[in-house]
C-alpha positions in Angstrom: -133.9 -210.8 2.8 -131.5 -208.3 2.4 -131.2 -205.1 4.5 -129.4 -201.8 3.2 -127.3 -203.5 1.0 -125.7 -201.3 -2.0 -125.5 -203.7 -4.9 -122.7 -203.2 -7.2 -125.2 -203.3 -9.7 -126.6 -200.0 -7.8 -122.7 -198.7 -8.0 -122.5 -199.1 -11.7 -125.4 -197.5 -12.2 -123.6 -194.6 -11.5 -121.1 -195.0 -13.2 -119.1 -192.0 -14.8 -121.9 -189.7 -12.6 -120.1 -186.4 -12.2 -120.6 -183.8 -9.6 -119.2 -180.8 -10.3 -118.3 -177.9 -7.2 -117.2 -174.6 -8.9 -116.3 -172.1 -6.2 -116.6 -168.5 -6.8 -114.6 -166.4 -9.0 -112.0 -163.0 -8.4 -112.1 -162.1 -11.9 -111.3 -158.3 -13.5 -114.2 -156.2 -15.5 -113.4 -154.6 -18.3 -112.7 -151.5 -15.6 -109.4 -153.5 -13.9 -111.8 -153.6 -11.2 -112.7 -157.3 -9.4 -116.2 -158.8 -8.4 -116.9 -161.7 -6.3 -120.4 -163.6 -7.7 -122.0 -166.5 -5.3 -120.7 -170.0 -4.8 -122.3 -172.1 -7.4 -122.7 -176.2 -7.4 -124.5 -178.3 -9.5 -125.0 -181.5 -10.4 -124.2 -182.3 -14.0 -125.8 -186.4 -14.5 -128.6 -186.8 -16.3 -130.5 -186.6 -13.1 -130.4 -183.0 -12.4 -131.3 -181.5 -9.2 -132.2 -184.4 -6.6 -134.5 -184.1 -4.0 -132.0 -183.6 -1.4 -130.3 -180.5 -2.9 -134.1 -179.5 -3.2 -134.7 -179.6 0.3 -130.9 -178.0 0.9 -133.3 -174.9 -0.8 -136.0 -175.3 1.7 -134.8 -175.5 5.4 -136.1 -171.8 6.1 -139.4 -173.8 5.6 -138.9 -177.1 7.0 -137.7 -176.3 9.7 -138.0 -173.4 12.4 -135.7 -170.5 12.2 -133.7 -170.0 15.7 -130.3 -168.8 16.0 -128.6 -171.0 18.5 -126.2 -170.2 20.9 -123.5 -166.5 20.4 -123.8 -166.2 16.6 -120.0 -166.5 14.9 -118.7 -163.2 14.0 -120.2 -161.3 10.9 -117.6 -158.9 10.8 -114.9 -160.7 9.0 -116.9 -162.4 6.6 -118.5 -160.4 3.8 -122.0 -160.0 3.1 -124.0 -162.7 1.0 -121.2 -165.3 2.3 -122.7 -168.0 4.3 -120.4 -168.7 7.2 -117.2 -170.7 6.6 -117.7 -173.3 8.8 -115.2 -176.6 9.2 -113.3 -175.2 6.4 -109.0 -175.6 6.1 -109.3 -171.9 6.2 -112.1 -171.5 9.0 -109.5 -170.0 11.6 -108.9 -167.0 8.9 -112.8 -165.9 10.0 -112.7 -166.6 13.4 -109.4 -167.1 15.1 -107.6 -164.3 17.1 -105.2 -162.4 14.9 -102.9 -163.0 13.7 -104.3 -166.0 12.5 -103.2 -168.9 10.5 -104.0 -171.5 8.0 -102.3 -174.3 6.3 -102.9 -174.6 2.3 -100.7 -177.6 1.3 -98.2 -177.3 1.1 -97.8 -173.3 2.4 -98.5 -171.8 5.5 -100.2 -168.4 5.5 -100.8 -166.0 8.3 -103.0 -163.1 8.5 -102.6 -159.6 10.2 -104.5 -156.3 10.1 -103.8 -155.1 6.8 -101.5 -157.9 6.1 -100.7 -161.5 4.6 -97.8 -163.8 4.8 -96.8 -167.0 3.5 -94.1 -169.9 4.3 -92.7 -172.8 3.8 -92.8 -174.5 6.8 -90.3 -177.1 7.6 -91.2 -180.8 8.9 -89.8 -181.9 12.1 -91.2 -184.9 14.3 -91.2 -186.4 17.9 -92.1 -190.0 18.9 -95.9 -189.1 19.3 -96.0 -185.8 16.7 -95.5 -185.1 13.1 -95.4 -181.4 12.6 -95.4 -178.3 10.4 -93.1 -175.8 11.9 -93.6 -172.2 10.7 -90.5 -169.9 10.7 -90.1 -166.3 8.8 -92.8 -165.7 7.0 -92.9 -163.3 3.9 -95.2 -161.0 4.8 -96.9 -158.1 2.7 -98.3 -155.1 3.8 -101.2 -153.2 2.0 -100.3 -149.7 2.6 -103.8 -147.8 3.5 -105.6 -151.3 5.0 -105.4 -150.9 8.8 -108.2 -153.3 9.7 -109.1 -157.3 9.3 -109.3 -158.4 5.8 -112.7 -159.9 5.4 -113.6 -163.4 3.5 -115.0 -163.1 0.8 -115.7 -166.9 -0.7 -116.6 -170.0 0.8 -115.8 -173.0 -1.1 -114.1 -176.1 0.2 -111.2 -175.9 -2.0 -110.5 -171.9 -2.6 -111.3 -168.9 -1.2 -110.3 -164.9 -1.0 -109.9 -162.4 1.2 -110.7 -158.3 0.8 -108.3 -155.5 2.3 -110.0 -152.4 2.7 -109.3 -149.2 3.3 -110.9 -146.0 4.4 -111.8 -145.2 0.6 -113.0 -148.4 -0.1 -111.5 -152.1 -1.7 -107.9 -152.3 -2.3 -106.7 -155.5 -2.9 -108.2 -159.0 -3.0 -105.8 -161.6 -1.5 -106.5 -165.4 -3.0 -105.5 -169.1 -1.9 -106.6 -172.1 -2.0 -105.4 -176.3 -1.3 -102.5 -177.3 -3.2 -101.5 -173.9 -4.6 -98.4 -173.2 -3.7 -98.3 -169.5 -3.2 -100.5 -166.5 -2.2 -101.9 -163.8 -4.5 -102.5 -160.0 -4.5 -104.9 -158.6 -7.2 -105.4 -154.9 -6.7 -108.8 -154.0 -6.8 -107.3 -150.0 -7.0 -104.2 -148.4 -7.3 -102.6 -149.9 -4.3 -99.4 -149.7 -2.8 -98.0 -153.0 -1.1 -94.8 -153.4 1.4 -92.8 -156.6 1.7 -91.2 -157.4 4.7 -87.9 -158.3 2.9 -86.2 -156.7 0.3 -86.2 -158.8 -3.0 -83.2 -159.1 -5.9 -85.5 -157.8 -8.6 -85.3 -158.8 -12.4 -88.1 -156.7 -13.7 -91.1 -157.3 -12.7 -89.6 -160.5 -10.4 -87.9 -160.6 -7.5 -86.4 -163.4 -5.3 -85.7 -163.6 -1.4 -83.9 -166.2 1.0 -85.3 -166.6 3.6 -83.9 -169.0 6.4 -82.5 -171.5 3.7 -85.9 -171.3 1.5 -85.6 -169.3 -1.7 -89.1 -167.3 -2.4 -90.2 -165.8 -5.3 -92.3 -162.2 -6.0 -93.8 -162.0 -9.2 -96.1 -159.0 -10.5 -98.2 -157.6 -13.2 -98.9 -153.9 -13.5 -96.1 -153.0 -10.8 -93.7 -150.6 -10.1 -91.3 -152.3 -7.5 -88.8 -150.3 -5.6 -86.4 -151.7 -3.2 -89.7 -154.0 -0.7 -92.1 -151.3 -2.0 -94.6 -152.4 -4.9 -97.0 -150.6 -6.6 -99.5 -152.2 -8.5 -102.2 -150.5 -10.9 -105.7 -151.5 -10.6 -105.9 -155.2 -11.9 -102.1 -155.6 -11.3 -101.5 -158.6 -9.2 -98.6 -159.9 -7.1 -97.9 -163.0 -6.4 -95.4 -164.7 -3.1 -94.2 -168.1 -3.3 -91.2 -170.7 -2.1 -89.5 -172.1 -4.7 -88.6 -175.5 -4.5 -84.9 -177.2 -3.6 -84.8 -178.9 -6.5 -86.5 -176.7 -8.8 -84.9 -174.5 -11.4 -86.0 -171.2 -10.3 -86.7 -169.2 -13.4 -88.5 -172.6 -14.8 -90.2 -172.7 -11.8 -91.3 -168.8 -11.7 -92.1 -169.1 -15.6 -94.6 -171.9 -14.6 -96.0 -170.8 -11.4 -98.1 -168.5 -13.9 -100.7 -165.7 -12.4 -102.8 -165.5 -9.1 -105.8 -168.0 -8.8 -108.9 -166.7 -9.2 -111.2 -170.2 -8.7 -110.9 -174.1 -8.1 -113.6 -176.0 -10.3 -113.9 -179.3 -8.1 -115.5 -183.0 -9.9 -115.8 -186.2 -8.4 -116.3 -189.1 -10.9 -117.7 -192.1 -9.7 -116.7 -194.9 -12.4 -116.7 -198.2 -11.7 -113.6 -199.5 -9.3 -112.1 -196.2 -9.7 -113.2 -192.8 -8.1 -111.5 -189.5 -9.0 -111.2 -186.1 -7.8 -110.1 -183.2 -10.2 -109.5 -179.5 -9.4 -109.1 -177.2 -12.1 -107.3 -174.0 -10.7 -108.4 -170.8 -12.8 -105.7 -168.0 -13.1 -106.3 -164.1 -13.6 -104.5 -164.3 -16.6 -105.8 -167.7 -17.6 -102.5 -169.2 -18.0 -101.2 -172.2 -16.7 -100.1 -172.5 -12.9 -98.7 -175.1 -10.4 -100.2 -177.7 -8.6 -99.1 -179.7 -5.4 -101.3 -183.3 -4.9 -101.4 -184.0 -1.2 -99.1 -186.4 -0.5 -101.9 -189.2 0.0 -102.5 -189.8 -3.5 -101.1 -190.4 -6.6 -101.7 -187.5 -8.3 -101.4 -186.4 -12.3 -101.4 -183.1 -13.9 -103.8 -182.8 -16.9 -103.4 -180.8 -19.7 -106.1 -178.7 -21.5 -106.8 -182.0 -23.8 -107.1 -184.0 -21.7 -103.5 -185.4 -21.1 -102.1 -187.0 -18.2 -98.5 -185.1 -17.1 -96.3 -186.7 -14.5 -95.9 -184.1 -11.7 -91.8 -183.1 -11.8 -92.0 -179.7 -11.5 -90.4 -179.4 -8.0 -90.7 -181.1 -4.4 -92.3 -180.1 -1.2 -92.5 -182.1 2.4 -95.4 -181.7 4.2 -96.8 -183.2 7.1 -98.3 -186.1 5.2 -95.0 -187.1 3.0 -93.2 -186.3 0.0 -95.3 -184.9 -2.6 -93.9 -183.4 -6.1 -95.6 -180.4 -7.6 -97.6 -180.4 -11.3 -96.5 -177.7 -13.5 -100.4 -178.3 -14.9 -103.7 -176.1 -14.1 -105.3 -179.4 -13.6 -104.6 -182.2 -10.7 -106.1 -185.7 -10.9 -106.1 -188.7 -8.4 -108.1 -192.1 -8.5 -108.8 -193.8 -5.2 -110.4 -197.2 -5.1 -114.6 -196.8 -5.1 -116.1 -198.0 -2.2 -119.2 -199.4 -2.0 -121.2 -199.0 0.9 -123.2 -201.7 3.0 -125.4 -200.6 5.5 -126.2 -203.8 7.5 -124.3 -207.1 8.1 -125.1 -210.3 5.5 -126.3 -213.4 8.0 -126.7 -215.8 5.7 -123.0 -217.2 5.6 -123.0 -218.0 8.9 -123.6 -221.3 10.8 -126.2 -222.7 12.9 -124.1 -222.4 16.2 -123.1 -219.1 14.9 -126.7 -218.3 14.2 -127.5 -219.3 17.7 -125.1 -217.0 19.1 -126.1 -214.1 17.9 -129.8 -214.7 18.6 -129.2 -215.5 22.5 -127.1 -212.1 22.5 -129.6 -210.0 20.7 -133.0 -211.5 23.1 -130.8 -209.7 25.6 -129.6 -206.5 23.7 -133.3 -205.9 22.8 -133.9 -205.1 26.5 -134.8 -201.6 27.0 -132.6 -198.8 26.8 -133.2 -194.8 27.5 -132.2 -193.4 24.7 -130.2 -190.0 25.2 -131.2 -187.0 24.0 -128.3 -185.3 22.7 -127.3 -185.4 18.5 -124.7 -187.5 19.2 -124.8 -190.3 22.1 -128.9 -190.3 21.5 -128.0 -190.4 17.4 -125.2 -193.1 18.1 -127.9 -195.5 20.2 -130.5 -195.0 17.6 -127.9 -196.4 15.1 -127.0 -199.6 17.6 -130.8 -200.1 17.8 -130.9 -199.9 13.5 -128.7 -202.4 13.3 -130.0 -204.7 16.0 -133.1 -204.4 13.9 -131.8 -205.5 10.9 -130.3 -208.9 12.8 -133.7 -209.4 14.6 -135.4 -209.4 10.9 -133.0 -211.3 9.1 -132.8 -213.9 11.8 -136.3 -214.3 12.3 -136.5 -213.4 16.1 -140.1 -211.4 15.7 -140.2 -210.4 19.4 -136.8 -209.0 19.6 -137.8 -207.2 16.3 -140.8 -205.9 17.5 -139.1 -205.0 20.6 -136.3 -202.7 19.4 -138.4 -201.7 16.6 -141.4 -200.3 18.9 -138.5 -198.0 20.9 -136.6 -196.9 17.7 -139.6 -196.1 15.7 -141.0 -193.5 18.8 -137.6 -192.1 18.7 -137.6 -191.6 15.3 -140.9 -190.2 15.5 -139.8 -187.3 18.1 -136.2 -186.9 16.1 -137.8 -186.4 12.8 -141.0 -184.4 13.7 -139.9 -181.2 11.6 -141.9 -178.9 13.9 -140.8 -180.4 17.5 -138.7 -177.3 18.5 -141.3 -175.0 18.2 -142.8 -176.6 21.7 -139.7 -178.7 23.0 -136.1 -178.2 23.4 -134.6 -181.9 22.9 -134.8 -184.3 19.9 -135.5 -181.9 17.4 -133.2 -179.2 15.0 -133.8 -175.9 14.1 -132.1 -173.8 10.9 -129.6 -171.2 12.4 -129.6 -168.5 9.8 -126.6 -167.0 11.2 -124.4 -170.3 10.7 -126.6 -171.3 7.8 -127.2 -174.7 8.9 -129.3 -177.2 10.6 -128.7 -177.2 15.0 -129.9 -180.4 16.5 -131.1 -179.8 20.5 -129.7 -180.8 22.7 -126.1 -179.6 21.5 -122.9 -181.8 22.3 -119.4 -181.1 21.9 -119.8 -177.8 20.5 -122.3 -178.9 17.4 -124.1 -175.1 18.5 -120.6 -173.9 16.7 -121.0 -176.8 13.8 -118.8 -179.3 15.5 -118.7 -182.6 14.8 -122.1 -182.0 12.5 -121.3 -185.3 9.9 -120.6 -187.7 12.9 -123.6 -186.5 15.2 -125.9 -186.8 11.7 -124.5 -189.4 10.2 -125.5 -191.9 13.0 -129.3 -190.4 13.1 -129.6 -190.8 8.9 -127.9 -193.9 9.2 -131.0 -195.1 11.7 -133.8 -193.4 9.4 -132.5 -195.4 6.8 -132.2 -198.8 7.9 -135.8 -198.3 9.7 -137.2 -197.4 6.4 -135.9 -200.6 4.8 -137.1 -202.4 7.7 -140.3 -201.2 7.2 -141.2 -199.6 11.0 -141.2 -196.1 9.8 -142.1 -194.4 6.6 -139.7 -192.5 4.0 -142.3 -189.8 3.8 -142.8 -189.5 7.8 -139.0 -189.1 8.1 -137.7 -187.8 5.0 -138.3 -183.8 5.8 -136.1 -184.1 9.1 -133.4 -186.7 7.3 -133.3 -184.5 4.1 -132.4 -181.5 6.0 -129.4 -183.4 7.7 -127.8 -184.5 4.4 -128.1 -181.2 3.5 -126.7 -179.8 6.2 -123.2 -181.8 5.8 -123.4 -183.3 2.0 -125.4 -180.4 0.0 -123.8 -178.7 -3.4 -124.5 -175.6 -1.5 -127.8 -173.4 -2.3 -128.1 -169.7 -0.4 -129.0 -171.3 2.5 -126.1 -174.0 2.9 -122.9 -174.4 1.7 -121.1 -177.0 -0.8 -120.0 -180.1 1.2 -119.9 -178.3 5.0 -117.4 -180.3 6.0 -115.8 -182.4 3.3 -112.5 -181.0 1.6 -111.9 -182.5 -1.6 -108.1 -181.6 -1.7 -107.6 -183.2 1.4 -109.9 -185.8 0.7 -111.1 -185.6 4.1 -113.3 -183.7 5.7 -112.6 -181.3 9.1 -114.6 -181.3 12.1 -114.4 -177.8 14.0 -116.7 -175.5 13.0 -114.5 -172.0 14.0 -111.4 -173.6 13.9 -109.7 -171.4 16.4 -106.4 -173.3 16.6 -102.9 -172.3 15.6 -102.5 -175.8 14.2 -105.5 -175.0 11.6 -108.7 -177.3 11.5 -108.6 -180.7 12.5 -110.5 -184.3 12.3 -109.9 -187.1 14.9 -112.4 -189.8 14.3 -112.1 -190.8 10.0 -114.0 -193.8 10.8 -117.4 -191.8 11.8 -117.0 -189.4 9.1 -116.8 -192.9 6.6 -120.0 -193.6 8.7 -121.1 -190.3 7.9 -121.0 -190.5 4.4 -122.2 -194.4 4.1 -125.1 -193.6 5.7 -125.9 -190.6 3.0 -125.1 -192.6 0.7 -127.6 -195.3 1.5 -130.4 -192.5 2.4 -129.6 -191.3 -1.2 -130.5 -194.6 -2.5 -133.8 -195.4 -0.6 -134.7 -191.5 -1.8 -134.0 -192.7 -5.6 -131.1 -189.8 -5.7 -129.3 -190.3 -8.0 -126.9 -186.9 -7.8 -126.9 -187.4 -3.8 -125.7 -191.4 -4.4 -122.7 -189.9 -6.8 -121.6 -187.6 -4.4 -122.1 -189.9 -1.2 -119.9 -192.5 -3.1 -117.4 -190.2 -4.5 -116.8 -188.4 -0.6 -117.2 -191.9 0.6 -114.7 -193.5 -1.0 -112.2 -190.5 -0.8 -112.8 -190.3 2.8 -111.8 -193.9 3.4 -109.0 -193.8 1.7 -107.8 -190.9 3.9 -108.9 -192.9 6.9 -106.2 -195.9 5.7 -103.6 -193.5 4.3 -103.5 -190.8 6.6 -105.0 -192.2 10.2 -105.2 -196.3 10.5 -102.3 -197.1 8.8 -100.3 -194.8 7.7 -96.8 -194.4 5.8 -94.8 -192.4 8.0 -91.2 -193.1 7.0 -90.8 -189.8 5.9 -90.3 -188.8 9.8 -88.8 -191.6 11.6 -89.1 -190.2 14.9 -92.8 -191.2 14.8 -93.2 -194.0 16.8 -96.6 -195.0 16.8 -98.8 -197.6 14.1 -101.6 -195.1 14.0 -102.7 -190.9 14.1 -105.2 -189.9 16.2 -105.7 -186.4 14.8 -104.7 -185.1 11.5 -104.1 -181.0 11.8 -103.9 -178.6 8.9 -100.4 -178.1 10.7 -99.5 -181.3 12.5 -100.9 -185.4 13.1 -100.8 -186.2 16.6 -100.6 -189.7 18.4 -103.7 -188.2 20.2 -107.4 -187.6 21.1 -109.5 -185.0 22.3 -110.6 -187.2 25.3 -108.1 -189.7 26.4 -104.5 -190.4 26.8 -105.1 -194.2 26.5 -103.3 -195.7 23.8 -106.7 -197.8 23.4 -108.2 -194.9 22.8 -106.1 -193.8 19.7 -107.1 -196.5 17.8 -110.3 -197.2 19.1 -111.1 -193.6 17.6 -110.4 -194.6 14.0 -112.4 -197.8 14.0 -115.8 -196.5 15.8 -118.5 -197.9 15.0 -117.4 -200.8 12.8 -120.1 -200.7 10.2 -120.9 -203.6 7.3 -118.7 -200.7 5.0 -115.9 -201.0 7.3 -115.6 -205.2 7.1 -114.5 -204.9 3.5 -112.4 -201.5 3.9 -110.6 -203.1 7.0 -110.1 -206.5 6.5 -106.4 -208.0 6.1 -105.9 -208.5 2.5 -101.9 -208.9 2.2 -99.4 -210.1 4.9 -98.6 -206.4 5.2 -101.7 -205.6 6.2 -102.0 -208.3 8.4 -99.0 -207.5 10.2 -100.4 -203.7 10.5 -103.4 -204.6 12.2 -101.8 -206.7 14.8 -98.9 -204.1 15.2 -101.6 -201.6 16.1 -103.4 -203.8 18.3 -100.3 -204.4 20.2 -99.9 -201.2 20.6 -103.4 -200.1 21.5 -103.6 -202.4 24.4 -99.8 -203.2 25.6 -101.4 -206.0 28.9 -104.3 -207.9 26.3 -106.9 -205.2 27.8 -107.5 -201.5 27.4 -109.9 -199.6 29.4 -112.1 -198.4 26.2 -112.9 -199.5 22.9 -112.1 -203.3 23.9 -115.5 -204.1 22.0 -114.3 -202.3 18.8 -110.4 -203.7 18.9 -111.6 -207.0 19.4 -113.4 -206.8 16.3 -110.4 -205.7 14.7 -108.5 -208.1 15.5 -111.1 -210.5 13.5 -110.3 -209.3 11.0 -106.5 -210.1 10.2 -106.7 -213.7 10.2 -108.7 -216.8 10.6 -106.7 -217.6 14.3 -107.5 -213.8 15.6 -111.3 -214.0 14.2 -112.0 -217.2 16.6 -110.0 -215.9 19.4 -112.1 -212.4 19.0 -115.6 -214.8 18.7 -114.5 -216.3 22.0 -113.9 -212.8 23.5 -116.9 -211.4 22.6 -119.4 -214.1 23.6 -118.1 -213.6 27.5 -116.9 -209.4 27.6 -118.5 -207.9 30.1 -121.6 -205.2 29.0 -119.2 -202.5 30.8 -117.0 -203.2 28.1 -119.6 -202.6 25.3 -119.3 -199.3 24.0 -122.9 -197.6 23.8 -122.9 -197.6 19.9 -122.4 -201.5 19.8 -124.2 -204.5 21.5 -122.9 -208.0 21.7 -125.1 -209.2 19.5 -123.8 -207.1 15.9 -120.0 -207.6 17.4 -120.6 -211.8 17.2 -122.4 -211.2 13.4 -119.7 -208.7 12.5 -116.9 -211.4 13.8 -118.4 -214.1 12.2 -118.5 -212.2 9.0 -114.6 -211.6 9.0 -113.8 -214.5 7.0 
């Protein structure tokens, strides 16, 4: 009896399924003047509109209405714009000004009236990688006196409006791997740089503490650091690469950026993410890949072109720029597996597991918050699954009986209207779902995929294990996936949390940092996105499935590249086998909640599920050696006051001699040790699947 698992006959069902994410366009009317229209996504398989992006339509009706919590400020977000929660750019909404964000490989910064941009340079410590911002170039847009206002939320680009007393003036556009900031007057505007450039016509250069920047216009009258630009004229600020020929570079760099067209391809081994960057003039532009991919430039037919048009050093590596409108990467497709296979293992190993799970099955008060009453739901799930596929009927009636009235309260659609714990609400003013009761800020849409992520991972595995129904559940559970994995619809927005440049996703909701947004666990957001995926498939979804897998496998990629084990040669100084945080403007040997070395690894492997075996396990002697390094590392004495449970599994999983010395550890740690997501029982079947 199989329990949850994704067949790769499933997988290739899907292959070549495309999503596509188009964000909203800055575009001139035939007037010179610019119009914003709403974020559109859709789905372009054969399966059109799924039933979860149906239900992303419907929460107003699902669910009640509440706004939870101080509502996020309206004021610097314009109207019709759903609010830009856990976006790279979040902290240009909501942080204090002047505020900054971090759009590889550029930093901007935002004033009253004003924008800037940089090139930061990379220095590091033992325990810190960082971007360090010097001189910006700023410009000023004469007659704007107030905060500009964002104007598109998407997950790759998005614009901001400067205002003045007579109305729009000029529309100020970024986005991920563009290398530059634009201006496009929405009037006869006058703009004031904050240095004076060496103009040749309508281009001028800078240096700027060793970095050479570029301005380039259309429509402009420049004069000394004054520009004017005519209505539709557009400037444009920009480093140029070291070792870049500057008027090649300029040449290519193009016009402003008006959208990013995102699409996720799900084929077979491979999984690809392409941005298409949209220019006012619809020329071609440049491109920077993060520096966790290999990425291509496309051209217009379709063309691979090797990215040479200059080189930039971010806080992630070396990464060299495409002189292409079009970036591609492929990262390998991962397939997730939502409960552990028991049939490989042996009678005494059989044994084991069933004398730990008699006594896991004892009761447990379940907590009541999203995430530590989500995170034991999902320990119970997968308990359940064991119980079933072992044949222990008590234990399986047992935990089944406790997770199913859990369920029951968690997924009653109605609950908040008479209680105030176990149950979610839609907050219009943050357009998305709030579970009660809050933790660690998810009122202000922390944390949202990792607090869901364990409750649809339950839901789904009880389905399959037949204690609750789809239909019972679905409403509730079809609301969450929404909530974090939705192509966006008037009432949520594309992919809350996931950024498809970064191939990540970011977990403050405000972001109110001077570091940008930031993610410290990658292995719950994998979780996250596993367990969509595997709801998508018991729903029959096929657009939801493709865009599950495609998030899933870019997001565990990220977790290896970026987090787990990462290549960080580029900045010697860094000591450490792992990153605990990844910043829009730094990585940090850190967490949020402890200065225990345990606790920076123990971070990146919570909760171990059946997806993680395959995505973690020692494959080369490199890796091998990795995983042991980190261990060592993590726990210096043999012990660590947290996440003992979760290392020791690890360790299984580099070689045959660590996987029995981990299956002897586990059969006698002491239940203190046991982190409330895991139980003794799915540590000995996870061990024991290792080989």
């Amino acid at each position: 009896m199989t329990h949850g698992r994704l067949s790769r006959a499933a997988l290739i069902a899907c292959t070549a399924a495309l999503l596509a994410l188009t964000a909203c366009t800055h575009t001139p009317d035939a007037d010179g003047t610019t119009t914003s229209s709403e974020v559109s996504a859709t789905a372009s398989d054969d399966g059109g509109t799924g039933v979860v992006d149906a239900a992303a339509s419907s929460l107003t009706k699902t669910l009640p209405v509440e706004a939870v919590g101080e509502a996020p400020s309206t004021a610097n977000v314009a109207d019709g714009v759903l609010a830009p929660t856990n976006r790279w750019y979040s902290s240009l909404a909501y942080a204090t000004l002047p505020a900054r964000a971090y759009p590889t490989p550029v930093s901007v910064e935002i004033d009253k009236g004003s924008i800037g941009v940089a090139l930061p340079t990379i220095a590091a410590s033992d325990a810190l990688i960082a971007a360090q911002t010097g001189t910006l170039l700023s410009v000023k847009v004469k007659g704007s006196n107030s905060r500009p206002t964002l104007t598109v939320n998407d997950p790759v680009y998005t614009s901001l409006a400067y205002s003045g007393s007579d109305g729009p003036l000029a529309t100020a556009t970024l986005a991920q791997g563009w290398p530059a900031v634009g201006l496009i007057a929405d009037a006869d505007v006058e703009l004031k740089l904050s240095a004076e450039p060496a103009w040749t016509r309508d281009t001028g250069t800078i240096e700027i503490e060793g970095t050479t920047y570029a301005v380039k216009t259309s429509r402009a009258t420049t004069d000394g650091s004054s520009v004017a630009l005519a209505e539709g004229g557009w400037l444009m600020a920009f480093p140029i690469p070291e070792d870049a020929t500057a008027s090649t570079y300029i040449e290519a760099m193009g016009s402003p950026i008006v959208s990013v067209a995102t699409t996720g391809t799900v084929d077979g081994d491979g999984t690809t993410t392409t941005l298409s960057y949209a220019t006012v003039d619809d020329d071609p532009t440049v491109a920077v890949p993060s520096a966790a991919v290999d990425g291509v430039g496309i051209t217009e037919d379709g063309a691979e072109v090797e990215c040479a048009a200059g080189t930039f050093l971010t806080i992630d590596g070396e990464t060299t720029a495409c002189a292409s409108s079009t970036l591609a990467w492929t990262v390998d497709t991962i397939e997730p597996s939502l409960t552990l296979d028991v049939d490989g293992l042996s009678h005494e190993e059989k044994d084991a597991v069933l004398a730990a799970l008699q006594d896991d099955a004892a009761g447990v008060d379940y907590p009541s918050d999203t995430y530590f009453g989500a995170k034991a739901m999902y320990r119970d799930a997968q308990l359940l699954a064991l119980a079933n596929d072992l044949g222990d009927e008590d234990s399986a009636a047992t935990i089944g009986a406790r997770l199913s009235a859990a369920l029951a309260e968690w997924t009653d659609a109605s609950r908040c209207e008479s209680a105030n714990s176990r149950c979610f609400v839609y907050d219009p003013n943050w357009a998305g779902v709030v579970g009660y009761e809050t933790a660690y800020g998810s009122e202000e849409f922390n944390d949202h995929h990792f607090h869901y992520g364990y409750l649809i991972y339950a839901a789904t595995v009880a389905v399959e294990e037949g204690i609750v129904s789809v239909d019972d559940v679905a409403p509730v559970i079809d609301a969450l996936v929404a909530d974090i994995a939705s192509t966006g619809t008037a009432e949520v927005p594309t992919t809350r949390v996931f950024d498809p440049y970064a191939g990540h996703s970011w977990a403050s909701g405000t972001s109110e940092f001077a570091d940008g947004n930031n993610q410290e666990s990658s292995s719950e957001a994998v979780n996250a996105w596993t367990a969509v995926a595997g709801w998508a498939q018991l729903r029959g979804d096929d657009v939801a499935y493709s865009r599950a897998v495609w998030m899933l496998s870019a997001e565990a990629h990220a977790a290896l590249a970026l987090y787990l084990r990462p290549d960080t040669s580029f900045a010697p100084e860094y000591l450490h086998q792992v990153v605990g945080i990844e910043w829009g403007a730094k990585r940090d040997w850190a967490t949020w909640f402890s200065a225990d070395p345990a606790a920076m690894l123990g971070i990146q492997l919570i909760p171990l599920n059946p997806t993680q075996l395959s995505l973690l396990s020692a494959d080369d002697d490199d890796t091998h050696t990795r995983i042991l390094a980190s261990i060592a590392e993590a726990m210096p004495s043999g012990t660590a006051t947290q996440f003992t449970d979760l290392i020791t599994m690890y360790s299984s999983l580099a070689d045959s001699i660590e996987q029995a010395t981990a299956w002897d550890i586990a059969l006698t740690l002491p239940e203190s040790a046991i982190d409330d997501g895991m139980s003794r029982a799915y540590m000995l079947a996870f061990i024991a699947n290792a080989d």
